[in-house]
mmCIF file of C-alpha atoms in Angstrom:
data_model
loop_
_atom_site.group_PDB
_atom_site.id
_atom_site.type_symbol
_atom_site.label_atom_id
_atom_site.label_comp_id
_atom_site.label_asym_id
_atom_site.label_seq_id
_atom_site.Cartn_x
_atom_site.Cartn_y
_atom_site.Cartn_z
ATOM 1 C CA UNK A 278 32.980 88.416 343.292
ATOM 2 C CA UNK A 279 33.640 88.321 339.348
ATOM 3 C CA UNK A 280 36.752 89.560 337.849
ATOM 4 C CA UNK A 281 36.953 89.617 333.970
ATOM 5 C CA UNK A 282 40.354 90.256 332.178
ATOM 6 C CA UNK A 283 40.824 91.979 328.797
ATOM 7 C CA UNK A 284 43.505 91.332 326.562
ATOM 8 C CA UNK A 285 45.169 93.122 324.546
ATOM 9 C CA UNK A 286 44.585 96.762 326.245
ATOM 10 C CA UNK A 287 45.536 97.974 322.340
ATOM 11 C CA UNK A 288 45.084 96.266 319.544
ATOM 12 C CA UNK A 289 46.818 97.469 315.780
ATOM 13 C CA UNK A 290 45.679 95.909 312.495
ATOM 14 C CA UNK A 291 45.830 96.566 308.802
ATOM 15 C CA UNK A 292 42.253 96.664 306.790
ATOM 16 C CA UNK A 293 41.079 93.608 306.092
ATOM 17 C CA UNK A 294 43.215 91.321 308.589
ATOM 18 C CA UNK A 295 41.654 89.311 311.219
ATOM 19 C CA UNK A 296 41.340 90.995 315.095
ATOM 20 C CA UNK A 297 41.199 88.841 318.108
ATOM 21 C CA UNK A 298 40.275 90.270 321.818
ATOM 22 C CA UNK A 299 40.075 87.538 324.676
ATOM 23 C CA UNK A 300 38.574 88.056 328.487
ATOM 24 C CA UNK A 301 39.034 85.418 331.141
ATOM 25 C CA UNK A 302 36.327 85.236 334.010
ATOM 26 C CA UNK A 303 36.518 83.994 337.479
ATOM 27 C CA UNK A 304 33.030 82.848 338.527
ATOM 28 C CA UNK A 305 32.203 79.294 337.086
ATOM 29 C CA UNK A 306 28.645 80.688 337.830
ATOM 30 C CA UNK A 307 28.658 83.266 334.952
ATOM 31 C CA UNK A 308 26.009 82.409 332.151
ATOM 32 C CA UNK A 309 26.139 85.687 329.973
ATOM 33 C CA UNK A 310 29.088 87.078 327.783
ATOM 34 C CA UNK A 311 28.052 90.451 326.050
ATOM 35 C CA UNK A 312 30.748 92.408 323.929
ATOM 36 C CA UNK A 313 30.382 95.608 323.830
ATOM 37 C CA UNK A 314 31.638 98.506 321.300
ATOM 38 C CA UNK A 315 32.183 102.202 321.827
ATOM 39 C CA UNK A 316 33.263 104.666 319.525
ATOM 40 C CA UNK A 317 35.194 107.958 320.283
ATOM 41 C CA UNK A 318 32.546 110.392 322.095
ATOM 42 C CA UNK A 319 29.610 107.835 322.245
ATOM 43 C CA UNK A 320 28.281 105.234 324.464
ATOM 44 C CA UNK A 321 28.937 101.637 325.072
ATOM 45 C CA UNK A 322 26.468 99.181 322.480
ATOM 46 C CA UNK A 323 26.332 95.444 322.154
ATOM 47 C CA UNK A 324 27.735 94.142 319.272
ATOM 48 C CA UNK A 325 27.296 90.553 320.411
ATOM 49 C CA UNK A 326 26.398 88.252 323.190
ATOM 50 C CA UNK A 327 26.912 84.378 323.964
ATOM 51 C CA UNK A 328 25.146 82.278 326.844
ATOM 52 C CA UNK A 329 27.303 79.938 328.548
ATOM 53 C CA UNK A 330 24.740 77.048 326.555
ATOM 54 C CA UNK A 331 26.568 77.872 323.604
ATOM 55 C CA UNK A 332 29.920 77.702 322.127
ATOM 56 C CA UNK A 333 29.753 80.462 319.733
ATOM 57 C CA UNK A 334 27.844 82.529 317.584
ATOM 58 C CA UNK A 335 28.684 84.129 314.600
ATOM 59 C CA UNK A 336 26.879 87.565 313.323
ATOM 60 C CA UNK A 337 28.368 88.212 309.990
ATOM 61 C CA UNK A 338 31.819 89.398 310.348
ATOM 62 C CA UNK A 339 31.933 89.170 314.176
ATOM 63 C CA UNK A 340 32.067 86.075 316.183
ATOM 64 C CA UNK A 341 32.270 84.963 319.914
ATOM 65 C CA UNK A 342 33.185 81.685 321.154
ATOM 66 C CA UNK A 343 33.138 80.567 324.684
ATOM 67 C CA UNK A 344 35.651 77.773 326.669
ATOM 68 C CA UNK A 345 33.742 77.389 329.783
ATOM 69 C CA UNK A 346 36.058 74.753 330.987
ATOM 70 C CA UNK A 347 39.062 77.268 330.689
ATOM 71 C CA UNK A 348 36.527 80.297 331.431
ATOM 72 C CA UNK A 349 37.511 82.485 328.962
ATOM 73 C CA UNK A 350 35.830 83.965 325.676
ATOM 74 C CA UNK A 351 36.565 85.847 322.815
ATOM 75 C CA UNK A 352 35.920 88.107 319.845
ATOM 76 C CA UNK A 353 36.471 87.909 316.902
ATOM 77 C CA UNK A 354 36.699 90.345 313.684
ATOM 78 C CA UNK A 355 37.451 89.196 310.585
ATOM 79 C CA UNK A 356 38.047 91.551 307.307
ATOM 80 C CA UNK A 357 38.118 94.666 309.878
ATOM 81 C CA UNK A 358 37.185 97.939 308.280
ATOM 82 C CA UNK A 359 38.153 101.559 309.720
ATOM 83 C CA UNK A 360 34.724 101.797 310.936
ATOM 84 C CA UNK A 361 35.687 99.037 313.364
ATOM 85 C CA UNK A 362 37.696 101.353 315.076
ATOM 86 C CA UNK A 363 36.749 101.561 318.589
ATOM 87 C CA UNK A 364 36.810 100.352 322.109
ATOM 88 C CA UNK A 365 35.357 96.824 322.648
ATOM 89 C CA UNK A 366 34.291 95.721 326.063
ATOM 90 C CA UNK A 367 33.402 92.395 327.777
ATOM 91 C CA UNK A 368 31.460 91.153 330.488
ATOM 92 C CA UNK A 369 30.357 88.153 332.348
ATOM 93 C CA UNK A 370 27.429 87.991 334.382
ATOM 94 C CA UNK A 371 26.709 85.197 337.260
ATOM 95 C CA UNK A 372 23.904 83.475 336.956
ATOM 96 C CA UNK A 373 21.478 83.724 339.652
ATOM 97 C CA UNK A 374 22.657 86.602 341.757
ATOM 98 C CA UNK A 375 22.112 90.232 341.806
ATOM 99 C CA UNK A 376 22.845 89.762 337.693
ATOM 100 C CA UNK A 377 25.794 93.111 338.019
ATOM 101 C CA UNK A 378 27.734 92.301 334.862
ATOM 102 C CA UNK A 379 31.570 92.883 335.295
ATOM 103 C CA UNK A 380 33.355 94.229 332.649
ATOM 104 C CA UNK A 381 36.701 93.787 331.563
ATOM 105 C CA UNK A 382 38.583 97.154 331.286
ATOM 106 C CA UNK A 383 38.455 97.366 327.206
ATOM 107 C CA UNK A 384 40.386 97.276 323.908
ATOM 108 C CA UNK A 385 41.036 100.051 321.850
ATOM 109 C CA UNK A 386 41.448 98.581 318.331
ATOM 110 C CA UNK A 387 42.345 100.693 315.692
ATOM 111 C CA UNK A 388 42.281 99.101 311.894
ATOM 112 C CA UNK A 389 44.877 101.319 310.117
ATOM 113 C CA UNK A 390 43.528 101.921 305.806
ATOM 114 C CA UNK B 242 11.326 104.833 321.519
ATOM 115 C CA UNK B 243 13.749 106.962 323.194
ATOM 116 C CA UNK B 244 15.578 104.022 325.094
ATOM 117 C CA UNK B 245 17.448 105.432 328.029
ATOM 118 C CA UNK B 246 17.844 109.359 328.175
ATOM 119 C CA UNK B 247 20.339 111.235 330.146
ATOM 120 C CA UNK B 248 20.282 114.992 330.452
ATOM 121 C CA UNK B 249 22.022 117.313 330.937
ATOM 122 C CA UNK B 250 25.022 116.340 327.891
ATOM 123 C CA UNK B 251 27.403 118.648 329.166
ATOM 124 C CA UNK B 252 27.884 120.825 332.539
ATOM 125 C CA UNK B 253 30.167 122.875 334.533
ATOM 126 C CA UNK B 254 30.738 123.218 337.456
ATOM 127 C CA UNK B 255 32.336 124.786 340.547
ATOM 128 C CA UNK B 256 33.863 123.167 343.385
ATOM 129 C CA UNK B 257 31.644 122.476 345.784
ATOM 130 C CA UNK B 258 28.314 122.353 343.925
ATOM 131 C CA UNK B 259 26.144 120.599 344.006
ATOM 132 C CA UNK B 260 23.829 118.870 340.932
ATOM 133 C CA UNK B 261 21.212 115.955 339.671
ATOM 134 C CA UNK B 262 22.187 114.368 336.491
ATOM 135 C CA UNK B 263 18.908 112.913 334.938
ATOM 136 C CA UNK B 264 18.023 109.157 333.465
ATOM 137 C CA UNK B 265 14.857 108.191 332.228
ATOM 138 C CA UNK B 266 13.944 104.829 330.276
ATOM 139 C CA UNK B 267 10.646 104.301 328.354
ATOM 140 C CA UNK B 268 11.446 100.380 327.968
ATOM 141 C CA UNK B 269 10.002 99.264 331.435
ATOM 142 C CA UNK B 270 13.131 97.972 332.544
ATOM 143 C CA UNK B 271 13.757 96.915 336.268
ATOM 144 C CA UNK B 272 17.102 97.270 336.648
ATOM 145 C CA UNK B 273 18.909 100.410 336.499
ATOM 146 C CA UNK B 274 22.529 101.656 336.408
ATOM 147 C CA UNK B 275 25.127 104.799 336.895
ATOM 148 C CA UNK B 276 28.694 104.043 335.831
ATOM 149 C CA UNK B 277 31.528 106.726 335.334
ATOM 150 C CA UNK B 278 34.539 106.945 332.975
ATOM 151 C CA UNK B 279 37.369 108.443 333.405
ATOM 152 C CA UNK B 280 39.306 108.908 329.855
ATOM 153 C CA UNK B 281 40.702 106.542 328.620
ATOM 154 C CA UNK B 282 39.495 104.377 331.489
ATOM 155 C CA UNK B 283 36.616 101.616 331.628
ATOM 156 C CA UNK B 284 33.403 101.832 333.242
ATOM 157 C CA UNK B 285 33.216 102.250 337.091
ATOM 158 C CA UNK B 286 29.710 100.932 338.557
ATOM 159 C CA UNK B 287 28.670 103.453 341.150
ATOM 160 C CA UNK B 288 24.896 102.686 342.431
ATOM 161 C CA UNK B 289 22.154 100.277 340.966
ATOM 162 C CA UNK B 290 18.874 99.706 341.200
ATOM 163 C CA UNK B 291 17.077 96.470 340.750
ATOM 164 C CA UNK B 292 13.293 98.164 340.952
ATOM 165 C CA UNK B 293 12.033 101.016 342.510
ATOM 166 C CA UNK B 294 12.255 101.760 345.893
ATOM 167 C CA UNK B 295 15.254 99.449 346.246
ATOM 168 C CA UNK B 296 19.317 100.924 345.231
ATOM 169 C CA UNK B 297 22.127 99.550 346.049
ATOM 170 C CA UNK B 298 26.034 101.013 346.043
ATOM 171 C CA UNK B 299 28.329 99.553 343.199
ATOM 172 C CA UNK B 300 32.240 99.677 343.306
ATOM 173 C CA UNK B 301 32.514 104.231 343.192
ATOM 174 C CA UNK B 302 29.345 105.445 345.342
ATOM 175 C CA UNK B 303 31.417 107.878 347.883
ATOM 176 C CA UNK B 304 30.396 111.534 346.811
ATOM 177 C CA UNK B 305 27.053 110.321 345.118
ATOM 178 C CA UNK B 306 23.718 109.224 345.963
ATOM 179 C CA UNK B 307 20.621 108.008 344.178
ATOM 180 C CA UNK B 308 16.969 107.711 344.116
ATOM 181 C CA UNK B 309 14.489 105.584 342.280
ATOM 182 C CA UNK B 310 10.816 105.945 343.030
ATOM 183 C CA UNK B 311 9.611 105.115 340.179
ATOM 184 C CA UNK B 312 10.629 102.416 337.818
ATOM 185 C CA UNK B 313 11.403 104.585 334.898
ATOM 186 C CA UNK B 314 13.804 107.389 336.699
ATOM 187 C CA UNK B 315 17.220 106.983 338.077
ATOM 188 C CA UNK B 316 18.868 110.181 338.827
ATOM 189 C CA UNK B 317 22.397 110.596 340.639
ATOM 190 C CA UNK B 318 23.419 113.443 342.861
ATOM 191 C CA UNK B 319 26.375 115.156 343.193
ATOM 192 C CA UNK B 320 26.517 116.765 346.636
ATOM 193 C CA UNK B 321 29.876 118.262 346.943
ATOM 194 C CA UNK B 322 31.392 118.433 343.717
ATOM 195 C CA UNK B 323 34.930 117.909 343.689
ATOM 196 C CA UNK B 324 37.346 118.068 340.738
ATOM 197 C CA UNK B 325 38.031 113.913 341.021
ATOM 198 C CA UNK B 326 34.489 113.595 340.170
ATOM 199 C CA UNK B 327 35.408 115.126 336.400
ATOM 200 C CA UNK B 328 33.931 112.450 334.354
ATOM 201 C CA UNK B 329 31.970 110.757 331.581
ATOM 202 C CA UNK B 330 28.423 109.716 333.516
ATOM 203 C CA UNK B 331 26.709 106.731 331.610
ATOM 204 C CA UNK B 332 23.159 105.516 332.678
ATOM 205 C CA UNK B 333 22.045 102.241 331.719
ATOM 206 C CA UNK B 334 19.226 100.146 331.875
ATOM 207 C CA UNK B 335 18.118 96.296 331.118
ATOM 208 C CA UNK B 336 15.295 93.995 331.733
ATOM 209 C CA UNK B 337 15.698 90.827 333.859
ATOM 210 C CA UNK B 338 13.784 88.238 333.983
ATOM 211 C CA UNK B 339 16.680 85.912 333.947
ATOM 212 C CA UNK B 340 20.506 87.270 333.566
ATOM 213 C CA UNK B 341 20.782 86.863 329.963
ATOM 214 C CA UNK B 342 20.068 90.847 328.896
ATOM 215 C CA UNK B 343 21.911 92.937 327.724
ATOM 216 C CA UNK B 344 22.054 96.588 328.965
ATOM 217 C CA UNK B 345 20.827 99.757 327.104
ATOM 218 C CA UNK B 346 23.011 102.718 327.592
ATOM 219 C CA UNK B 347 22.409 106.039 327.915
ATOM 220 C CA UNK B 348 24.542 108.946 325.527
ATOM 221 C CA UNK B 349 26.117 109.361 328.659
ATOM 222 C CA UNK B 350 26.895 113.227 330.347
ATOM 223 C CA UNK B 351 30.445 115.042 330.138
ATOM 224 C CA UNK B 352 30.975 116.654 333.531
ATOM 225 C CA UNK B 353 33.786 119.109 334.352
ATOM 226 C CA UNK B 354 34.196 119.981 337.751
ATOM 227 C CA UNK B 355 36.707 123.392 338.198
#
């Protein structure tokens, strides 16, 4: 089956700096990449999502890019505010199957004032 | 539109009880999914449900069961609670047509098990 890594597990960064999370999949088959965010208490909500057509896609300060050759993708958060505090998630889903996702076991960023 | 609702938020309970948490959607989705986390932890898949009639055990499904006979409920039992079982419950739900959709979660219930 699948198996997605998440890197880092915790993730520090001033307001305003740049935040990168990256999650490496095993399945060549996987076609879907959603990210996922979850604040403190509440449940998990996509943020973003990439099909393995695409490279990356950008949705204002948030960003995903895809390698499928290397099968990994990222996130990306540029000018992070406190209210990006949060766990982020990813998943990859194979195309074609019983469409499960697997998800990568998360990244608690924090984005210090 | 009420997406995916889980009740009850909160419960109690004693070893050895038993309970039903509740998940409804109102979007018509086929699939359907329970998933539990720990604190701290990520999400554990423990049943799913591709329509109704048909469920299926994810990576977590001793001490639970399921249901679906219809295509809008999903609810998970607890026969035997047991205090490993204290968790965050999470249903979810997405269309597919293809596997490029995203899944709608639930606000997920807090279960304590003493």
């Amino acid at each position: 089956g699948e198996n997605v890594e998440q890197h880092p597990s915790t993730l520090s960064v001033q307001e305003g700096d740049s935040a990168v999370i990256k999650c490496t999949y095993s399945d060549s088959a996987s076609n879907y990449f959603p990210w996922y965010k979850q604040e403190l208490g509440k449940r998990p909500q996509l943020i973003i999502d990439i099909r393995s057509n695409v490279g990356e896609k950008k949705d204002q300060r948030i960003a995903v890019t895809l390698n499928k050759t290397a099968k990994h993708f990222s996130l990306h958060i540029t000018e992070t505010q406190p209210e990006d505090s949060a766990v982020y998630f990813c998943a990859a889903r194979v195309g074609g199957g019983s469409y499960i996702p697997t998800f990568g076991r998360g990244t608690s960023l924090i984005v210090h004032p | 539109n009420a997406g995916v609702t889980q009740t009850p938020k909160f419960r109690i309970l004693k070893i050895g009880q038993s309970m039903t948490l509740q998940c409804a959607q109102d979007m018509n989705h086929n699939y359907m999914y329970w998933y539990r986390q720990d604190p701290g932890m990520g999400l554990k898949l423990i049943y799913y449900s591709v329509g109704a009639g048909i469920t299926d055990k994810g990576e977590v499904p001793n001490g639970y069961n399921v249901s679906r006979s219809t295509t809008e409920d999903f609810p998970l039992r607890l026969e035997l609670a047991a205090p490993s079982q204290t968790s965050v419950y999470f249903c979810a739900s997405s269309l597919e047509r293809d596997s490029n959709q995203p899944q709608h979660f639930g606000d997920g219930t807090r279960l304590s098990i003493l």
